[in-house]
Tab-separated table of C-alpha atoms in Angstrom:
chain	number	residue	atom	x	y	z
A	1	MET	CA	0.000	0.000	0.000
A	2	ASN	CA	1.165	3.519	-0.796
A	3	LYS	CA	2.732	5.137	2.287
A	4	HIS	CA	0.708	8.338	1.918
A	5	LEU	CA	-2.507	6.365	1.502
A	6	LYS	CA	-1.706	4.588	4.786
A	7	LEU	CA	-1.525	7.989	6.481
A	8	VAL	CA	-4.863	9.079	5.019
A	9	ARG	CA	-6.446	5.794	6.102
A	10	GLU	CA	-5.053	6.383	9.608
A	11	PHE	CA	-6.617	9.859	9.636
A	12	HIS	CA	-9.963	8.519	8.413
A	13	GLY	CA	-9.831	5.855	11.097
A	14	ALA	CA	-9.160	8.454	13.796
A	15	LEU	CA	-12.219	10.380	12.619
A	16	SER	CA	-14.312	7.241	12.208
A	17	LEU	CA	-14.979	8.179	8.597
A	18	PRO	CA	-16.357	5.304	6.546
A	19	GLN	CA	-13.806	3.393	4.519
A	20	VAL	CA	-13.683	-0.190	3.408
A	21	ALA	CA	-10.788	-2.484	4.222
A	22	GLN	CA	-7.855	-2.427	1.844
A	23	GLY	CA	-8.538	-4.697	-1.108
A	24	GLU	CA	-12.330	-4.762	-0.694
A	25	ASN	CA	-12.812	-2.401	-3.601
A	26	VAL	CA	-16.260	-0.827	-3.726
A	27	LYS	CA	-17.603	1.828	-6.014
A	28	LEU	CA	-18.431	5.232	-4.595
A	29	SER	CA	-22.094	6.164	-4.619
A	30	GLU	CA	-23.180	9.029	-6.861
A	31	MET	CA	-23.528	11.331	-3.844
A	32	ALA	CA	-20.061	10.363	-2.576
A	33	ILE	CA	-18.588	11.093	-6.008
A	34	ILE	CA	-20.305	14.488	-6.044
A	35	MET	CA	-19.013	15.307	-2.562
A	36	ARG	CA	-15.482	14.164	-3.422
A	37	GLN	CA	-15.603	16.184	-6.637
A	38	ALA	CA	-16.634	19.275	-4.670
A	39	LEU	CA	-13.742	18.751	-2.251
A	40	LEU	CA	-11.258	18.305	-5.094
A	41	MET	CA	-12.570	21.427	-6.813
A	42	GLU	CA	-12.232	23.448	-3.583
A	43	GLU	CA	-8.658	22.249	-3.100
A	44	GLY	CA	-7.941	22.931	-6.781
A	45	SER	CA	-9.300	26.440	-6.377
A	46	GLU	CA	-6.972	27.040	-3.409
A	47	LEU	CA	-4.077	25.728	-5.484
A	48	PHE	CA	-4.943	28.055	-8.382
A	49	ARG	CA	-5.039	31.033	-6.009
A	50	ALA	CA	-1.585	30.077	-4.732
A	51	ILE	CA	-0.283	29.738	-8.294
A	52	LYS	CA	-1.708	33.167	-9.117
A	53	ALA	CA	0.027	34.649	-6.051
A	54	GLY	CA	3.276	32.893	-6.988
A	55	ASP	CA	3.907	31.770	-3.409
A	56	MET	CA	5.830	28.486	-3.652
A	57	VAL	CA	5.053	27.460	-0.049
A	58	GLU	CA	1.332	27.972	-0.667
A	59	ILE	CA	1.563	26.132	-4.001
A	60	LEU	CA	3.168	23.197	-2.198
A	61	ALA	CA	0.457	23.332	0.476
A	62	GLY	CA	-2.183	23.361	-2.271
A	63	MET	CA	-0.671	20.316	-3.936
A	64	ILE	CA	-0.430	18.424	-0.644
A	65	ASN	CA	-4.035	19.240	0.287
A	66	LEU	CA	-5.265	18.299	-3.181
A	67	SER	CA	-3.395	14.994	-3.067
A	68	TYR	CA	-4.677	14.317	0.477
A	69	SER	CA	-8.231	14.816	-0.790
A	70	ALA	CA	-7.663	12.523	-3.785
A	71	LEU	CA	-6.232	9.846	-1.495
A	72	GLY	CA	-9.307	10.205	0.704
A	73	ALA	CA	-11.486	8.986	-2.143
A	74	ILE	CA	-9.147	6.060	-2.796
A	75	ALA	CA	-9.241	5.134	0.910
A	76	ILE	CA	-13.040	5.164	0.973
A	77	GLU	CA	-13.112	2.783	-2.000
A	78	GLY	CA	-10.582	0.376	-0.457
A	79	ALA	CA	-8.353	0.689	-3.501
A	80	ASP	CA	-4.627	1.415	-3.665
A	81	VAL	CA	-2.774	4.146	-5.493
A	82	LEU	CA	-1.842	3.161	-9.014
A	83	ASP	CA	1.322	4.798	-10.276
A	84	GLN	CA	0.250	6.980	-13.157
A	85	PRO	CA	2.695	8.530	-15.608
A	86	VAL	CA	2.689	12.314	-15.693
A	87	SER	CA	3.255	14.009	-19.019
A	88	TRP	CA	3.898	17.693	-18.540
A	89	GLN	CA	6.734	19.778	-19.763
A	90	HIS	CA	7.193	23.322	-18.535
A	91	ASP	CA	6.419	25.446	-21.562
A	92	GLY	CA	6.785	28.808	-19.840
A	93	SER	CA	3.030	29.132	-19.447
A	94	ILE	CA	1.328	28.693	-16.106
A	95	ILE	CA	-1.966	28.223	-17.955
A	96	SER	CA	-0.743	24.760	-18.948
A	97	LEU	CA	-0.596	23.874	-15.243
A	98	MET	CA	-4.125	25.136	-14.714
A	99	ARG	CA	-5.382	23.077	-17.650
A	100	LEU	CA	-3.554	19.984	-16.467
A	101	PHE	CA	-4.926	20.178	-12.919
A	102	SER	CA	-8.408	21.085	-14.162
A	103	ASP	CA	-8.478	18.115	-16.524
A	104	LYS	CA	-7.257	15.657	-13.881
A	105	ILE	CA	-9.765	16.936	-11.313
A	106	ASN	CA	-12.563	16.829	-13.891
A	107	ASN	CA	-11.720	13.213	-14.747
A	108	CYS	CA	-12.400	12.266	-11.119
A	109	ALA	CA	-16.118	12.760	-11.771
A	110	SER	CA	-15.975	9.126	-12.943
A	111	GLY	CA	-15.301	7.994	-9.365
A	112	SER	CA	-12.498	5.744	-10.591
A	113	PRO	CA	-9.507	5.167	-8.281
A	114	ASN	CA	-7.313	5.482	-11.381
A	115	ASN	CA	-8.406	9.088	-11.843
A	116	TYR	CA	-7.854	9.940	-8.172
A	117	SER	CA	-4.430	8.300	-8.495
A	118	GLU	CA	-3.674	10.581	-11.441
A	119	VAL	CA	-4.364	13.656	-9.295
A	120	TYR	CA	-2.144	12.312	-6.527
A	121	CYS	CA	0.695	11.376	-8.910
A	122	LEU	CA	0.480	14.772	-10.625
A	123	CYS	CA	0.787	16.590	-7.285
A	124	ALA	CA	3.717	14.412	-6.218
A	125	TYR	CA	5.509	14.845	-9.544
A	126	LEU	CA	5.046	18.604	-9.839
A	127	SER	CA	5.938	19.324	-6.233
A	128	ARG	CA	9.225	17.512	-6.773
A	129	SER	CA	10.047	18.646	-10.296
A	130	PHE	CA	8.329	22.012	-10.762
A	131	ILE	CA	8.593	23.663	-7.359
A	132	ASN	CA	11.569	21.582	-6.167
A	133	ALA	CA	10.146	20.445	-2.844
A	134	ASP	CA	10.251	17.372	-0.651
A	135	PHE	CA	6.753	16.007	-1.245
A	136	ASP	CA	7.142	13.177	1.266
A	137	LYS	CA	8.238	15.479	4.077
A	138	ALA	CA	5.487	18.005	3.313
A	139	PHE	CA	2.823	15.285	3.191
A	140	GLN	CA	4.035	13.878	6.507
A	141	MET	CA	4.005	17.361	8.080
A	142	VAL	CA	0.417	17.975	6.960
A	143	HIS	CA	-0.653	14.569	8.222
A	144	ASP	CA	1.117	15.007	11.564
A	145	ASN	CA	-0.510	18.411	11.954
A	146	LYS	CA	-3.965	16.942	11.278
A	147	MET	CA	-3.416	14.174	13.806
A	148	SER	CA	-2.019	16.625	16.356
A	149	GLN	CA	-5.004	18.944	15.982
A	150	LEU	CA	-7.306	15.977	16.367
A	151	ALA	CA	-5.500	14.847	19.533
A	152	LYS	CA	-5.681	18.351	21.026
A	153	SER	CA	-9.408	18.635	20.447
A	154	GLY	CA	-10.340	15.212	21.695
A	155	LYS	CA	-12.864	13.566	19.420
A	156	LEU	CA	-13.852	15.893	16.600
A	157	ILE	CA	-17.504	15.418	15.794
A	158	CYS	CA	-18.094	15.660	12.072
A	159	GLU	CA	-20.444	13.511	10.079
A	160	ASN	CA	-18.391	13.458	6.891
A	161	ALA	CA	-15.363	14.774	5.038
A	162	GLU	CA	-17.316	17.720	3.674
A	163	GLU	CA	-17.979	19.031	7.192
A	164	ILE	CA	-14.310	18.639	8.066
A	165	GLN	CA	-13.302	20.546	4.937
A	166	LYS	CA	-15.767	23.356	5.582
A	167	SER	CA	-14.749	23.665	9.223
A	168	LYS	CA	-11.179	24.668	8.295
A	169	PHE	CA	-10.271	22.938	11.555
A	170	PHE	CA	-7.114	21.493	10.034
A	171	LYS	CA	-4.997	24.484	9.067
A	172	THR	CA	-2.019	23.617	6.890
A	173	PRO	CA	1.314	24.097	8.675
A	174	ASP	CA	4.154	26.203	7.271
A	175	LEU	CA	5.859	23.980	4.706
A	176	SER	CA	8.724	26.360	3.857
A	177	GLU	CA	11.319	23.942	5.229
A	178	CYS	CA	10.205	21.421	2.588
A	179	LEU	CA	11.401	23.606	-0.286
A	180	TYR	CA	14.854	22.944	-1.657
A	181	GLU	CA	16.983	25.928	-2.584
């Protein structure tokens, strides 16, 4: 199992969010797909704002949060991350990034773990190659922060991932130490 997916499954378990056991692949319901799509679009919107601002730390945070959300859908389905090739070459235009992320997020409307894996793999690839950051360290920092916030608050009472997202309870930590010079 993908190491980042294990972390997301741990987080879901701590929140008692529904997820099937690894390997018991189930299809998401239409309403779950719609909710997951909304979450991905919100995270994508945050990422686009960070790209517009040109803040590399915020761009990294956006990619980590987007990948965390994509992995959430994979965890719910009981699937594993499938390594997906990423074909993007920096052409000097940031619009190409926007199109690439938009297309990958849009493809997730199918509810397929393959499409969620594509979003995750894209975030991992671009954080390493485009913004020159330690994706693994940043992902671990975000996860540790989520678990720490959860431990501080006791048992967070939220019915689903959408409530958690809207609550903004889990603020992203400063990831500046994850950027390489």
